[in-house]
Coordinates of C-alpha atoms and ligand atoms in Angstrom, one line a residue:
Chain V
M4 CA -28.7 -2.5 -6.6
A5 CA -27.3 0.8 -7.5
V6 CA -23.6 0.9 -8.3
Q7 CA -22.1 4.1 -7.0
V8 CA -19.2 5.8 -8.7
D9 CA -16.5 7.3 -6.6
D10 CA -13.3 5.8 -7.7
A11 CA -11.6 6.8 -10.9
V12 CA -11.6 4.4 -13.7
P13 CA -10.7 5.4 -17.3
S14 CA -14.1 6.3 -18.7
A15 CA -16.0 4.0 -21.0
A16 CA -15.2 6.4 -23.9
A17 CA -11.5 6.3 -23.1
A18 CA -11.5 2.6 -22.3
V19 CA -12.1 1.6 -25.8
S20 CA -10.7 -1.7 -26.9
R21 CA -7.9 0.1 -28.7
Y22 CA -6.3 0.8 -25.3
D23 CA -2.6 0.5 -25.8
P24 CA -0.7 0.1 -22.5
E25 CA 2.7 0.9 -24.1
L26 CA 1.3 4.2 -25.5
E27 CA -0.2 5.1 -22.1
R28 CA 3.2 4.4 -20.5
I29 CA 4.8 6.8 -22.9
E30 CA 2.2 9.5 -22.1
I31 CA 2.6 9.0 -18.4
E32 CA 6.4 9.2 -18.6
L33 CA 6.2 12.4 -20.6
L34 CA 3.8 13.9 -18.1
L35 CA 6.0 13.1 -15.2
E36 CA 9.0 14.4 -17.0
G37 CA 7.1 17.6 -17.7
I38 CA 6.1 18.0 -14.1
Y39 CA 9.7 17.5 -13.0
R40 CA 11.1 20.0 -15.4
S41 CA 8.6 22.7 -15.0
Y42 CA 7.6 22.3 -11.3
G43 CA 10.5 20.4 -9.8
F44 CA 8.4 17.6 -8.3
D45 CA 10.0 14.3 -9.1
F46 CA 7.4 11.5 -9.4
R47 CA 9.3 9.8 -12.2
S48 CA 10.2 6.7 -10.2
Y49 CA 7.1 6.3 -8.2
A50 CA 5.2 2.9 -8.4
Y51 CA 3.5 2.9 -11.8
A52 CA 0.1 1.3 -11.1
S53 CA -0.7 3.7 -8.2
I54 CA 0.6 6.7 -10.0
R55 CA -1.6 5.8 -13.0
R56 CA -4.6 5.4 -10.7
R57 CA -4.1 8.9 -9.3
L58 CA -3.6 10.5 -12.7
W59 CA -6.8 9.0 -13.9
K60 CA -8.6 10.3 -10.8
R61 CA -7.5 13.8 -11.8
I62 CA -8.3 13.2 -15.5
E63 CA -11.8 12.3 -14.6
A64 CA -12.2 15.1 -12.1
E65 CA -11.2 17.7 -14.6
G66 CA -13.5 16.2 -17.3
L67 CA -10.6 15.3 -19.5
H68 CA -10.1 12.2 -21.7
D69 CA -6.5 11.0 -21.5
V70 CA -3.1 11.5 -20.0
S71 CA -1.9 13.8 -22.8
E72 CA -4.8 16.1 -22.3
L73 CA -3.9 16.3 -18.6
Q74 CA -0.3 17.0 -19.5
A75 CA -1.2 20.0 -21.6
R76 CA -3.4 21.4 -18.8
V77 CA -0.9 20.7 -16.1
L78 CA 1.9 22.5 -17.9
H79 CA -0.1 25.6 -18.7
E80 CA -2.2 25.9 -15.6
P81 CA -0.5 25.8 -12.2
Q82 CA -3.9 25.5 -10.4
I83 CA -4.3 22.1 -12.0
M84 CA -0.8 21.1 -10.9
E85 CA -1.8 22.1 -7.4
R86 CA -4.8 19.9 -7.5
L87 CA -2.9 17.0 -9.0
L88 CA -0.2 17.4 -6.3
L89 CA -2.9 16.7 -3.7
D90 CA -3.9 13.6 -5.5
L91 CA -0.4 12.4 -5.7
S92 CA 0.5 12.8 -2.1
I93 CA -1.0 10.0 0.1
N94 CA -0.6 10.8 3.8
V95 CA -2.8 8.2 5.3
T96 CA -1.5 7.2 8.7
A97 CA -2.5 6.2 12.3
M98 CA -1.3 6.1 15.9
F99 CA 0.1 2.8 17.0
R100 CA -0.6 1.4 13.6
D101 CA 0.2 -2.4 13.6
P102 CA 0.3 -2.6 17.4
S103 CA 2.3 -5.8 17.3
F104 CA 5.2 -3.8 15.8
Y105 CA 5.2 -1.4 18.8
R106 CA 5.0 -4.4 21.2
A107 CA 8.0 -6.0 19.5
F108 CA 9.9 -2.7 19.5
R109 CA 9.3 -2.4 23.2
E110 CA 10.4 -5.9 23.9
R111 CA 13.3 -6.3 21.5
V112 CA 14.7 -2.9 20.6
I113 CA 14.3 -0.9 23.8
P114 CA 16.7 -3.1 25.8
I115 CA 19.3 -2.5 23.1
L116 CA 18.7 1.3 23.1
R117 CA 18.9 1.3 26.9
T118 CA 22.6 0.7 26.6
Y119 CA 23.2 3.9 24.6
P120 CA 23.9 7.2 26.3
F121 CA 22.3 9.1 23.5
I122 CA 19.8 7.9 20.8
R123 CA 19.0 9.4 17.4
L124 CA 15.8 8.3 15.6
W125 CA 14.6 9.2 12.2
H126 CA 11.0 8.9 11.1
A127 CA 11.3 9.2 7.3
G128 CA 8.0 10.1 5.6
C129 CA 6.3 10.8 8.9
A130 CA 3.1 12.3 7.3
T131 CA 1.0 14.1 9.9
G132 CA 3.1 12.7 12.7
E133 CA 0.9 10.0 14.3
E134 CA 3.8 7.6 14.3
V135 CA 6.1 10.1 15.8
Y136 CA 3.8 10.8 18.7
S137 CA 3.3 7.0 19.2
M138 CA 7.0 6.4 19.4
A139 CA 7.5 9.4 21.7
I140 CA 4.9 8.0 24.1
L141 CA 6.6 4.6 24.1
L142 CA 10.0 6.1 24.7
Q143 CA 8.6 8.2 27.6
E144 CA 7.0 5.1 29.2
E145 CA 10.3 3.3 28.9
G146 CA 12.2 6.2 30.5
L147 CA 14.4 6.8 27.4
Y148 CA 12.8 9.9 26.0
E149 CA 15.2 12.3 27.6
R150 CA 18.1 10.6 25.9
C151 CA 16.5 10.8 22.5
R152 CA 16.5 13.2 19.6
I153 CA 13.8 12.3 17.0
Y154 CA 14.0 13.7 13.5
A155 CA 10.6 13.6 11.8
T156 CA 10.7 14.4 8.0
D157 CA 8.4 14.4 5.0
I158 CA 8.4 16.1 1.6
N159 CA 5.0 17.6 2.3
E160 CA 5.0 20.9 4.2
V161 CA 1.3 20.8 4.9
V162 CA 1.4 17.5 6.7
L163 CA 4.5 18.5 8.7
Q164 CA 2.6 21.6 9.9
T165 CA -0.1 19.3 11.2
A166 CA 2.5 17.1 12.8
K167 CA 4.0 20.0 14.7
E168 CA 0.7 21.2 16.0
G169 CA -0.1 17.8 17.5
I170 CA -3.9 18.2 17.0
F171 CA -5.6 15.0 15.8
P172 CA -9.2 14.1 15.1
L173 CA -11.3 13.2 18.1
D174 CA -13.2 10.5 16.2
R175 CA -10.1 8.4 15.8
M176 CA -9.3 8.2 19.5
Q177 CA -11.2 5.1 20.2
E178 CA -9.3 3.2 17.5
Y179 CA -6.0 4.7 18.7
T180 CA -6.8 3.8 22.3
E181 CA -7.4 0.2 21.3
N182 CA -4.1 0.2 19.3
Y183 CA -2.3 1.7 22.3
I184 CA -3.5 -1.0 24.6
A185 CA -2.7 -3.8 22.1
A186 CA 0.8 -2.2 21.7
G187 CA 1.5 -2.7 25.4
G188 CA 0.7 0.8 26.6
K189 CA 1.3 1.3 30.3
R190 CA -1.0 4.1 31.2
A191 CA -4.4 5.5 30.2
F192 CA -4.1 6.7 26.6
S193 CA -6.1 9.8 27.5
D194 CA -3.3 10.9 29.8
Y195 CA -1.5 12.1 26.7
Y196 CA -4.0 14.5 25.3
V197 CA -6.7 17.1 26.1
A198 CA -9.8 17.7 24.0
K199 CA -9.4 21.0 22.2
Y200 CA -10.7 22.8 19.1
G201 CA -13.0 19.9 18.2
G202 CA -10.0 17.6 18.1
V203 CA -7.4 16.5 20.7
L204 CA -4.2 18.2 21.5
F205 CA -1.3 15.9 22.4
S206 CA 1.0 16.9 25.2
P207 CA 3.8 19.3 24.1
S208 CA 6.2 17.2 26.2
L209 CA 6.0 14.6 23.5
T210 CA 7.6 16.9 20.9
K211 CA 10.2 18.5 23.2
N212 CA 13.0 16.4 21.6
V213 CA 11.5 16.2 18.1
V214 CA 12.8 18.1 15.1
F215 CA 10.2 18.4 12.3
S216 CA 11.9 19.1 8.9
L217 CA 11.3 18.9 5.2
H218 CA 13.3 16.1 3.6
N219 CA 12.9 14.5 0.2
L220 CA 14.1 10.9 0.1
V221 CA 14.5 11.0 -3.6
T222 CA 16.7 14.1 -3.9
D223 CA 18.1 15.0 -0.5
R224 CA 21.1 13.4 1.2
S225 CA 21.7 11.9 4.6
F226 CA 21.9 14.5 7.4
A227 CA 23.1 12.6 10.4
E228 CA 24.0 9.1 11.7
F229 CA 21.1 7.4 13.3
N230 CA 20.5 4.5 15.8
V231 CA 17.0 3.9 14.5
I232 CA 15.4 4.7 11.1
L233 CA 11.7 4.1 10.7
C234 CA 10.3 4.3 7.2
R235 CA 6.9 2.6 7.1
N236 CA 4.6 2.6 4.1
V237 CA 6.6 5.2 2.2
L238 CA 8.8 3.0 -0.1
I239 CA 5.7 1.1 -1.3
Y240 CA 5.0 4.3 -3.3
F241 CA 8.3 4.0 -5.1
D242 CA 9.4 1.6 -7.9
K243 CA 12.1 -1.0 -7.4
T244 CA 14.9 1.2 -8.6
L245 CA 14.0 4.1 -6.4
Q246 CA 13.6 1.7 -3.4
A247 CA 17.1 0.5 -4.0
K248 CA 18.4 4.0 -4.0
V249 CA 16.7 5.0 -0.8
H250 CA 17.8 1.8 0.9
G251 CA 21.3 2.9 0.0
L252 CA 20.7 6.2 1.8
F253 CA 19.3 4.4 4.8
Y254 CA 22.3 2.1 5.0
D255 CA 24.7 5.0 4.8
S256 CA 22.7 6.9 7.5
L257 CA 22.5 4.0 10.0
A258 CA 25.1 3.6 12.7
M259 CA 26.7 0.1 13.0
F260 CA 24.1 -2.1 14.8
G261 CA 21.5 0.5 14.0
I262 CA 17.9 -0.5 13.6
L263 CA 15.8 -0.2 10.4
V264 CA 12.0 -0.5 10.6
L265 CA 9.9 -0.9 7.5
G266 CA 6.1 -1.3 7.1
S267 CA 4.6 -4.6 7.8
K268 CA 4.3 -5.7 4.2
E269 CA 7.6 -4.3 3.0
S270 CA 11.0 -6.1 2.5
L271 CA 14.6 -5.4 1.9
R272 CA 14.3 -7.2 -1.4
F273 CA 15.6 -4.4 -3.4
S274 CA 18.2 -3.0 -1.0
P275 CA 21.7 -3.2 -2.4
K276 CA 22.8 -4.0 1.2
V277 CA 20.3 -6.7 1.9
E278 CA 23.0 -9.1 3.1
C279 CA 24.2 -6.5 5.7
Y280 CA 21.0 -6.7 7.8
E281 CA 19.7 -9.3 10.2
Q282 CA 15.9 -9.5 10.7
F283 CA 14.7 -9.9 14.3
N284 CA 12.8 -13.1 14.9
G285 CA 9.1 -12.9 14.1
P286 CA 7.0 -11.3 11.4
E287 CA 7.8 -7.7 12.3
K288 CA 9.9 -5.8 9.8
I289 CA 12.7 -4.8 12.2
F290 CA 16.2 -5.2 10.9
R291 CA 19.6 -4.6 12.4
K292 CA 22.6 -3.4 10.5
A293 CA 25.2 -6.1 11.2
R294 CA 27.8 -5.2 8.7
Chain R
M29 CA -8.3 -18.5 -27.6
S30 CA -6.4 -15.6 -26.1
E31 CA -3.7 -16.3 -23.6
I32 CA -4.5 -15.4 -20.0
S33 CA -1.8 -13.9 -17.8
L34 CA -3.7 -13.4 -14.6
V35 CA -6.9 -14.4 -12.8
V36 CA -8.1 -11.9 -10.2
V37 CA -10.8 -13.0 -7.7
G38 CA -12.9 -10.8 -5.4
A39 CA -14.9 -12.0 -2.4
S40 CA -16.5 -10.4 0.6
W41 CA -19.2 -11.7 3.0
G42 CA -19.1 -15.6 2.8
G43 CA -15.8 -15.5 0.9
L44 CA -13.9 -17.8 3.2
T45 CA -16.1 -20.8 2.3
A46 CA -16.4 -19.9 -1.3
L47 CA -12.6 -19.3 -1.7
S48 CA -11.9 -22.6 0.0
Q49 CA -14.1 -24.5 -2.5
L50 CA -12.6 -22.6 -5.5
V51 CA -9.0 -23.1 -4.5
A52 CA -9.5 -26.8 -3.6
G53 CA -10.9 -27.3 -7.1
L54 CA -7.9 -26.1 -8.9
P55 CA -5.4 -28.7 -10.1
G56 CA -1.8 -28.6 -9.0
D57 CA -0.6 -27.6 -12.5
F58 CA -2.9 -24.5 -12.7
A59 CA -0.2 -22.3 -14.2
V60 CA -1.8 -18.9 -14.3
P61 CA -1.2 -16.8 -11.2
L62 CA -4.3 -16.1 -9.3
A63 CA -4.7 -13.0 -7.1
V64 CA -7.3 -12.9 -4.4
V65 CA -8.9 -9.9 -2.7
Q66 CA -11.0 -10.9 0.3
H67 CA -12.5 -8.1 2.4
R68 CA -11.3 -8.6 6.0
S69 CA -11.2 -6.8 9.2
W70 CA -8.4 -4.3 10.0
H71 CA -6.5 -6.5 12.3
A72 CA -6.9 -9.8 10.5
D73 CA -3.7 -11.8 10.4
N74 CA -2.4 -14.2 7.9
L75 CA -4.9 -16.9 8.7
L76 CA -6.5 -16.9 5.3
A77 CA -3.3 -17.8 3.5
S78 CA -2.5 -20.7 5.8
L79 CA -6.1 -21.9 5.6
L80 CA -6.0 -22.0 1.8
Q81 CA -2.5 -23.5 1.7
D82 CA -3.9 -26.6 3.4
L83 CA -6.3 -27.1 0.5
T84 CA -4.0 -26.9 -2.4
P85 CA -0.6 -28.0 -3.8
L86 CA -0.3 -24.5 -5.4
R87 CA 1.9 -22.0 -3.6
V88 CA -0.2 -19.6 -1.5
V89 CA 1.5 -16.3 -0.9
D90 CA 0.8 -13.6 1.6
V91 CA 1.6 -10.6 -0.6
E92 CA 4.3 -8.2 0.2
D93 CA 5.0 -5.0 -1.8
K94 CA 6.4 -5.7 -5.3
E95 CA 5.6 -9.4 -5.1
P96 CA 6.7 -11.1 -8.4
L97 CA 3.8 -12.9 -10.2
E98 CA 4.7 -16.5 -10.8
P99 CA 3.0 -19.5 -12.3
R100 CA 1.2 -22.0 -10.0
S101 CA 0.8 -19.4 -7.2
I102 CA -2.2 -17.9 -5.4
Y103 CA -1.6 -14.4 -4.0
I104 CA -3.6 -13.1 -1.1
A105 CA -4.0 -9.3 -0.6
P106 CA -3.1 -8.3 2.9
A107 CA -5.7 -6.7 5.2
N108 CA -5.6 -2.9 5.3
Y109 CA -3.7 -2.4 2.0
H110 CA -4.9 -2.0 -1.6
M111 CA -3.2 -4.4 -4.0
M112 CA -2.4 -3.2 -7.5
V113 CA -1.2 -5.2 -10.5
D114 CA 1.9 -4.0 -12.3
D115 CA 3.7 -5.6 -15.2
G116 CA 4.9 -8.8 -13.6
Y117 CA 4.4 -8.0 -10.0
L118 CA 2.0 -6.8 -7.3
S119 CA 2.3 -3.4 -5.5
L120 CA 0.6 -2.4 -2.2
T121 CA -0.6 1.0 -1.2
T122 CA -2.2 2.5 1.9
D123 CA -4.4 4.8 -0.1
P124 CA -7.7 5.8 1.5
M125 CA -10.4 3.2 1.6
V126 CA -12.5 3.0 -1.5
R127 CA -16.2 2.8 -0.5
F128 CA -15.3 1.5 3.0
S129 CA -13.0 -1.2 1.8
R130 CA -9.3 -1.7 1.9
P131 CA -8.4 -3.9 0.2
S132 CA -10.8 -2.8 -2.5
I133 CA -11.7 -5.4 -5.2
D134 CA -12.3 -2.6 -7.7
V135 CA -8.8 -1.1 -7.2
T136 CA -7.1 -4.5 -7.9
F137 CA -9.4 -5.4 -10.8
V138 CA -8.9 -2.0 -12.6
S139 CA -5.2 -2.2 -12.3
A140 CA -5.2 -5.8 -13.5
G141 CA -7.3 -4.8 -16.6
D142 CA -4.8 -2.1 -17.4
A143 CA -1.7 -4.2 -16.7
Y144 CA -2.9 -7.2 -18.8
P145 CA -5.5 -5.9 -21.3
G146 CA -7.1 -8.8 -23.0
A147 CA -5.3 -11.3 -20.8
T148 CA -7.1 -11.0 -17.4
V149 CA -10.0 -13.0 -16.0
G150 CA -12.0 -11.4 -13.3
V151 CA -14.0 -13.5 -10.9
V152 CA -16.6 -12.0 -8.6
L153 CA -17.8 -14.3 -5.8
T154 CA -20.2 -13.9 -2.8
G155 CA -20.5 -10.6 -0.9
A156 CA -23.0 -8.2 0.7
N157 CA -21.9 -5.1 -1.2
D158 CA -21.1 -4.1 -4.8
D159 CA -17.3 -4.0 -4.8
G160 CA -15.9 -5.6 -7.9
A161 CA -18.7 -4.7 -10.3
R162 CA -16.9 -1.7 -11.8
G163 CA -13.6 -3.4 -11.8
L164 CA -15.0 -6.3 -13.6
R165 CA -16.6 -4.0 -16.2
H166 CA -13.2 -2.4 -16.7
I167 CA -11.5 -5.8 -17.2
V168 CA -14.0 -6.7 -19.9
D169 CA -13.7 -3.2 -21.5
R170 CA -10.0 -3.9 -21.7
G171 CA -10.7 -7.1 -23.6
G172 CA -10.6 -9.6 -20.7
R173 CA -13.1 -12.1 -19.4
A174 CA -15.6 -12.1 -16.6
V175 CA -16.8 -14.9 -14.4
V176 CA -19.5 -14.3 -11.8
Q177 CA -20.7 -16.8 -9.1
D178 CA -24.4 -17.5 -9.7
P179 CA -26.1 -15.4 -7.1
A180 CA -28.4 -18.3 -6.3
T181 CA -25.4 -20.2 -5.0
A182 CA -23.9 -17.3 -3.1
E183 CA -24.1 -16.7 0.6
G184 CA -24.1 -12.9 -0.2
K185 CA -26.1 -12.4 -3.3
A186 CA -25.6 -8.6 -3.6
M187 CA -22.1 -8.6 -4.9
P188 CA -22.5 -11.1 -7.7
S189 CA -25.8 -9.5 -8.6
A190 CA -24.2 -6.0 -8.8
A191 CA -21.5 -7.5 -11.0
L192 CA -24.0 -9.0 -13.4
L193 CA -25.9 -5.7 -13.6
L194 CA -22.8 -4.0 -14.9
V195 CA -21.3 -7.0 -16.8
P196 CA -24.3 -8.9 -18.2
E197 CA -22.0 -10.8 -20.6
A198 CA -20.1 -12.5 -17.8
D199 CA -20.1 -16.3 -17.5
V200 CA -22.4 -17.1 -14.7
L201 CA -21.7 -20.4 -12.9
P202 CA -22.5 -22.1 -9.6
L203 CA -19.7 -22.0 -7.2
N204 CA -18.8 -25.7 -7.6
E205 CA -18.2 -25.2 -11.4
I206 CA -16.0 -22.2 -11.3
A207 CA -12.6 -23.9 -10.8
A208 CA -13.2 -26.2 -13.7
H209 CA -14.3 -23.2 -15.8
L210 CA -11.1 -21.3 -15.0
V211 CA -9.1 -24.3 -16.0
S212 CA -10.8 -24.5 -19.3
I213 CA -10.6 -20.7 -20.2
T214 CA -6.9 -20.6 -19.2
A215 CA -6.1 -23.9 -20.9
S216 CA -3.8 -22.5 -23.5
A217 CA -1.6 -21.1 -20.8
S218 CA -1.9 -24.0 -18.4
S219 CA -1.0 -26.6 -21.0
R220 CA 2.4 -25.2 -21.4
G221 CA 3.0 -25.4 -17.6
E222 CA 6.1 -23.3 -17.4
R223 CA 4.5 -20.2 -18.9
K224 CA 6.0 -17.0 -17.4
V225 CA 4.1 -13.9 -16.9
K226 CA 5.2 -11.2 -19.2
G227 CA 7.5 -8.6 -17.7
Ligands
SAM309 C1 1.3 6.6 3.5 S1 2.2 7.9 4.3 C2 3.0 6.9 5.6 C3 2.9 7.6 6.9 C4 3.5 6.8 8.1 N1 4.9 6.5 7.9 C5 2.8 5.5 8.3 O1 3.3 4.4 8.0 O2 1.7 5.5 8.8 C6 3.5 8.2 3.1 C7 4.3 9.5 3.4 O3 5.5 9.5 2.6 C8 5.7 10.9 2.1 N2 6.5 10.8 1.0 C9 6.2 10.5 -0.3 N3 7.3 10.7 -1.1 C10 8.3 11.1 -0.3 C11 9.7 11.5 -0.6 N4 10.2 11.4 -1.8 N5 10.4 11.9 0.5 C12 9.9 11.9 1.7 N6 8.6 11.6 2.0 C13 7.8 11.2 1.0 C14 4.3 11.4 1.8 O4 4.2 12.8 1.8 C15 3.5 10.7 3.0 O5 3.3 11.6 4.1

């Protein structure tokens, strides 16, 4: 059986038995420091194993041998930095991802939100916006959308542009329809979009109350007080220290009794305010700021 | 004998049965953390962990992001995430699928080899694809050890065969001997019982 190669592994030549993990860590820290100081992108506290994997992908793709070689090229050639930046930003997302979360949100959180005259939500790290559209659909179906303002932010301008346009690939609609139904959707999913430009265009009414904006969780501050903050599958890309810092930001940005939503395999383990939250019953990562 | 910090196990088609047998064969004082990557469907729930928990006194953990690696524990990669080994803990990512798989065995194995060079054992079990082969090669290139289920005893022969093609020096064993083999090659770690993972 042929073994295909499409994932980066340090090449056999570089993978010699003399491999020294401490040395490689120094090289990677120097590279990330260099990127920060000369380009302003701060990846210094991103999760190490996944950063290393992406760096090696780029090293292989450029035909280089080690991290130091990549460093020299990145610092001298902005085109290489551009390509590396694409490798470093992971924007994988989906509509109604983890349907059981949306179902729980509908059943547990919506009744609470109903008691509010005005509701502010923040999708932090919204990528191409699939989650934002999903939540907007849910809020419309529950009759709450008119009372909501949704802030959808990401560090990546390119994905935010896609999010604003609301055009998504046709070939994922079957998966999304199944998710929508499993999430307790109340209508036909196809009511929300029309086929267009080889993709599907979602109803502009869904983004009427959405503000898309650049925001960097590492360097930017809080910009409002929210009733709901959703940050799913973003903090997993950060190391423990950075997670703690961003959790501090979320705590400060949440209204009392506000709701924090994390990805299904994330925890508050590193939040400095872990004891201030109560988790809703069940496996969903829905927390309420109680103190 | 070099000290082993981590055992990583990859399985695909037929993995449920194979993993059950492997896990049931491990003694309750098996100290080295064991991380399992089993290909599963997108919406699979936590059934695998509870199933395996019924078979062993070791602690079976459904992995969450930044899960600390501890002795006498078996870690199960969640469906739809890649699992990577860091120094002392496991990180998850939602990176794109690697050759149609998420979790990908190769992704976990490569990161294990890098995090614990010379101190990782990679185990490739049954499966109908070739995930794991390149990761196993990487573990061995980093000074670790390879164990492959004898394809003749595997429900899916393709995966162990692919691993053997890339890692001919692997220890090849029938399924029912793998647990005992793991005990013996990690013996220096297990005998101390309380050994902590570095980090
Ligand atoms: C894997 S996507 C998650 C998308 C979506 N929340 C979901 O769960 O499906 C991670 C997103 O986090 C964004 N991101 C990474 N670092 C960030 C930072 N420092 N500040 C804000 N967003 C960031 C990335 O650009 C990417 O779009």
